[in-house]
Amino acid sequence: MGDLGWVAYPKNGWEEIGEVDEDYAPIHTYQVCRVMEQNQNNWLHTNWILTEGAQRVFIELKFTLRDCNSLPGGVGTCKETFNMYYYETNGDEEEIEDGEMRDGTGMTEEEDRLMKESRYIKIDTIAADESFTELDLGDRVMKLNTEVRDLGPLTRKGFYLAFQDLGACIALVSVRVFYKRCPFLVKSLAEFPDTIPGSEASQLVEVVGHCVNNSLPLYEPPRMHCSTEGEWLVPIGKCVCQPGFEEINGSCKVCKMGFYRSLLDSLACSKCPPHSVARQTGATSCSCEDGYYKIDSDPPNMACTRPPSAPRNAISNVNETSVFLEWSVPMETGGRKDVRYNILCRRVLPDGRGLEECGPNVRFLPRRVALSNTSVMVADLQSHTNYSFLLEAVNGVSELAKDHAKQYVSLNVTTNQAGIVVRKGHTEKSSIALSWAEPDRPNGIILEYEIKYFEKEQDSSYTIIKSKETEMVVEGLKPSSVYIFQVRARTSAGYGAFSRRFEFQTSPYCEYITATSERTQALIVAVAITLALVLLAVVAGFLLSGRRCGYSKAKQDPEEEKMHFHNGHIKFPGVRTYIDPLTYEDPNQAVHEFAQEIDVSFISIERIIGAGEFGEVCSGPLRLPGKREIQVAIKTLKAGYTEQQRRDFLWEASIMGQFNHPNIIRLEGVVTKSKPVMIITEYMENGSLDTFLKKNDGQFTVIQLVGMLRGIASGMRYLSDMGYVHRDLAARNILVNSNLVCKVSDFGLSRVLEDDPEAAYTTRGGKIPIRWTAPEAIAYRKFTSASDVWSYGIVMWEVMSYGERPYWEMSNQDVIKAIEESYRLPGPMDCPEALYHLMMDCWQRERSNRPKFDEIVCLLDKLIRNPSSLKKLVNSSHRWDLWVCFFCLFTVGEWLDSIKMGRYTELFMEGGYSSLETVAQMTSEDLRRVGVNLAGHQKKIITNIQEMRVHMNSTNSTVNI
Ligand code: AMP
């Protein structure tokens, strides 16, 4: 009674009453039941309750509440709820305030109460789940209600509770105030302290655990989470026993002697592995027994090991000055898998003077030390020499085992005769220079060597050549190809064995120009001096004698023509071969095999664009049904033709129809079923190349010119791949379209030559365009793709000199003679040196030395890709045009024409400069006096006069010789 000391206000409100519960045990209650009176406001204050750090507390109330309906009368003021409040403070204010504050402020007790109550915060209105009636009371059945409310977050040290009654009939039987906490816990070798949860309802408080003795956190510190319900949740991380300890029943126990534990993630202490011991408790590793070793990278549970014994069963196999050594794995590997082998090589000095280490010249394949295989090849030993090899096996602990005596197996070997070592010298696209040393102890005097070679992987056919020297150039090879070479020597005792195989590769296609450029340059210089003089003599001779020089006749080979078509060209898979229309008995059949018949109604002739041998060449649209209209060229066969002429005319179509290439004029079809007979080809807006260039002198960039040449070379490559020899390749037979694409035209064998005004009759009766034709074709009608390459060189020259006539006005006979004497056309003005080199290569006398069309295309592509390679122009001292003109043009007028200054001829004559000798003495002053007033023209003429003087001096000295 009165134990709790709770304060009620007003005094006649809540009362402390002793009762008995249903079991007749005495209980304390606070009761109030002023249901009959109006305006009730009865407060019951608890004393100060310490939170003990809890931020959220729970209040469990047990009470009974009277059912208002069961009360007789006065139910109007009866309530069935009461309110619960709280008020937080850091100290027990009740004690302090009760006396002092009120006295100091002069407040009445009533006012003081009201002020205090105003500071309380309402927790909730509490209603009864079950109320009781008078009857219940009589039965002594207590209808006890239990209500729980939580309170938080609390921030002060303690708080008061208060219960407010507004006119109900209540008996407060029990008020239990409590908070929840997560209790101290040991989990995964980590201790988590007793923890008070957070203030929010679903909040988790993270707690870092503390590893128990002799344990360490594994990867990260262990953590747990304390919930508001006082439960430990979400464990993260854990502790493990530190090395040398193991976990037994939640604590860490030390490892016993002879056991170790090295790693955090192994659980229990392990027995020391073989050949190792742990002489103390708590070992984190075991130490090796004497004579056994471990390296850092060995795992802790690996046994201690020792060096291996020596290799076994070593054998040697001598091949000339090479030795192949082979052995078996050692009997004892020392318990390790990383056994490797080292070779010690020593040469036995003559006369037993001891041993000497093999020098760095001896090669070991794959290497000398740390061999993983049980064999090695030792090469480049001296011949007829004794060697001693020591083979040693080592493993990962050999280095550590300093006091372990090394175990070797030794092998004595005597080398034989050294094989011939072939070395590669200068290499070109079709040749390789070889050299070799004479064997050091040949069996007698060497009479000669035999060189055997074949293309790699083609050893079914090989070639053998003989040489008395220790070097030779092997020729006739394919570019970019690998060849195998072997050399053997012959003495009077016979042949020795072939050397081992040596593999060498020829240069690629494109490199030929660099390989030959040195040659060409030397040639230019030498030829410039000597041959110029020879030609001078020849020309002078012709002029003096007035005689035309014939040139040697050769017997004509009737088979030759056929060979041109099928021989001497590289055949690529997938490229069709040209079929000679001659092989058709009926020429009409050939035409219809290769050319489409076009109905004349689809063609309209609009303009005449040229004159061909058989009739006019016209142009106009072709409208084939279902096809786009295109412009075409229409070659007509004039009326009154003979059957032979008709056949010759259509011959061209039979050839052209076989080709399909962007740089070959395309045949659209033929009209043979009506008259006139026509050949329809694609229309080339800019006509023939020679006229086109003359019309546009100096108008194109070098790259544009090279682009044109590239097109022509590409068309010619196609023809040569098809096995077709053109025979009349010249700028006049190239057509140019509006995009500057050049296409090869004028096909038709003998007809072409008959047709070509440039073709001259040779002494053999055939008609040949001398200036464009290779010497072998002129001399004995050897027309091949290589002779087309010669013509291509002339076309290059025509293009680079904008349609200049090759060899100017020299007669055909002079040209033949000059070529015979190795004279070649000079580099055109402003011609890139690289292009002139290519021309000169096309004009190699030996036709096999001329580049192939695919090489030419390849080189031109390279030049186009790298325009700076075209910057260097032909040196003017190598330009012989002036020199040639001096001897082939005799008047001042012709000379002025040749430098495009013909307009001044009359002025020169009037000024008294009527011979080249007088012109050669002229100065700038003289030029002005004559009437050449334009500075540019003065400069051009003076430059040419200076060059003329240089050449005059050189020719004079020749004459003296
Ligand atoms: P040809 O009889 O083939 O030499 O032709 C004579 C002339 O006609 C040539 O020099 C060209 O000027 C012209 N010509 C021939 N074919 C064509 C063509 N396809 N496109 C434009 N002009 C051509």
Coordinates of C-alpha atoms and ligand atoms in Angstrom, one line a residue, residues 609-613 615 617 632-635 652 665 681-688 691 732-733 735-736 745-746 751 755, ligand 1:
I609 CA 33.6 10.1 -136.2
G610 CA 36.4 8.6 -138.1
A611 CA 37.6 6.7 -141.0
G612 CA 38.6 3.0 -140.9
E613 CA 40.2 0.9 -143.5
G615 CA 34.6 2.2 -144.2
V617 CA 33.3 4.9 -138.3
V632 CA 28.0 3.3 -129.5
A633 CA 30.6 3.5 -132.2
I634 CA 29.5 1.8 -135.4
K635 CA 32.2 0.6 -137.8
E652 CA 38.1 -8.1 -135.3
I665 CA 37.1 -1.9 -125.8
T681 CA 31.4 -1.2 -129.8
E682 CA 31.1 1.0 -126.8
Y683 CA 31.5 4.7 -127.6
M684 CA 34.7 6.4 -126.5
E685 CA 34.1 10.1 -126.3
N686 CA 37.7 11.3 -126.5
G687 CA 38.7 9.2 -129.5
S688 CA 42.2 7.8 -129.9
T691 CA 45.3 12.7 -130.9
R732 CA 46.8 5.6 -131.8
N733 CA 45.1 2.2 -131.0
L735 CA 40.7 4.9 -127.1
V736 CA 39.8 7.3 -124.3
S745 CA 41.4 -1.5 -129.2
D746 CA 42.3 -2.5 -132.8
R751 CA 44.8 -7.2 -140.7
D755 CA 45.4 -1.4 -141.7
Ligands
AMP1 P1 39.8 2.1 -136.3 O1 39.4 1.6 -137.6 O2 39.4 1.2 -135.2 O3 41.2 2.5 -136.2 O4 38.9 3.5 -136.1 C1 39.2 4.6 -136.8 C2 38.9 5.8 -135.9 O5 37.5 5.9 -135.5 C3 39.7 5.8 -134.6 O6 41.0 6.4 -134.8 C4 38.8 6.6 -133.7 O7 39.1 8.0 -133.8 C5 37.4 6.3 -134.2 N1 36.9 5.3 -133.3 C6 37.0 3.9 -133.5 N2 36.3 3.3 -132.6 C7 35.8 4.2 -131.8 C8 35.0 4.1 -130.6 N3 34.7 3.0 -130.0 N4 34.7 5.3 -130.0 C9 35.1 6.5 -130.5 N5 35.8 6.6 -131.6 C10 36.2 5.5 -132.2

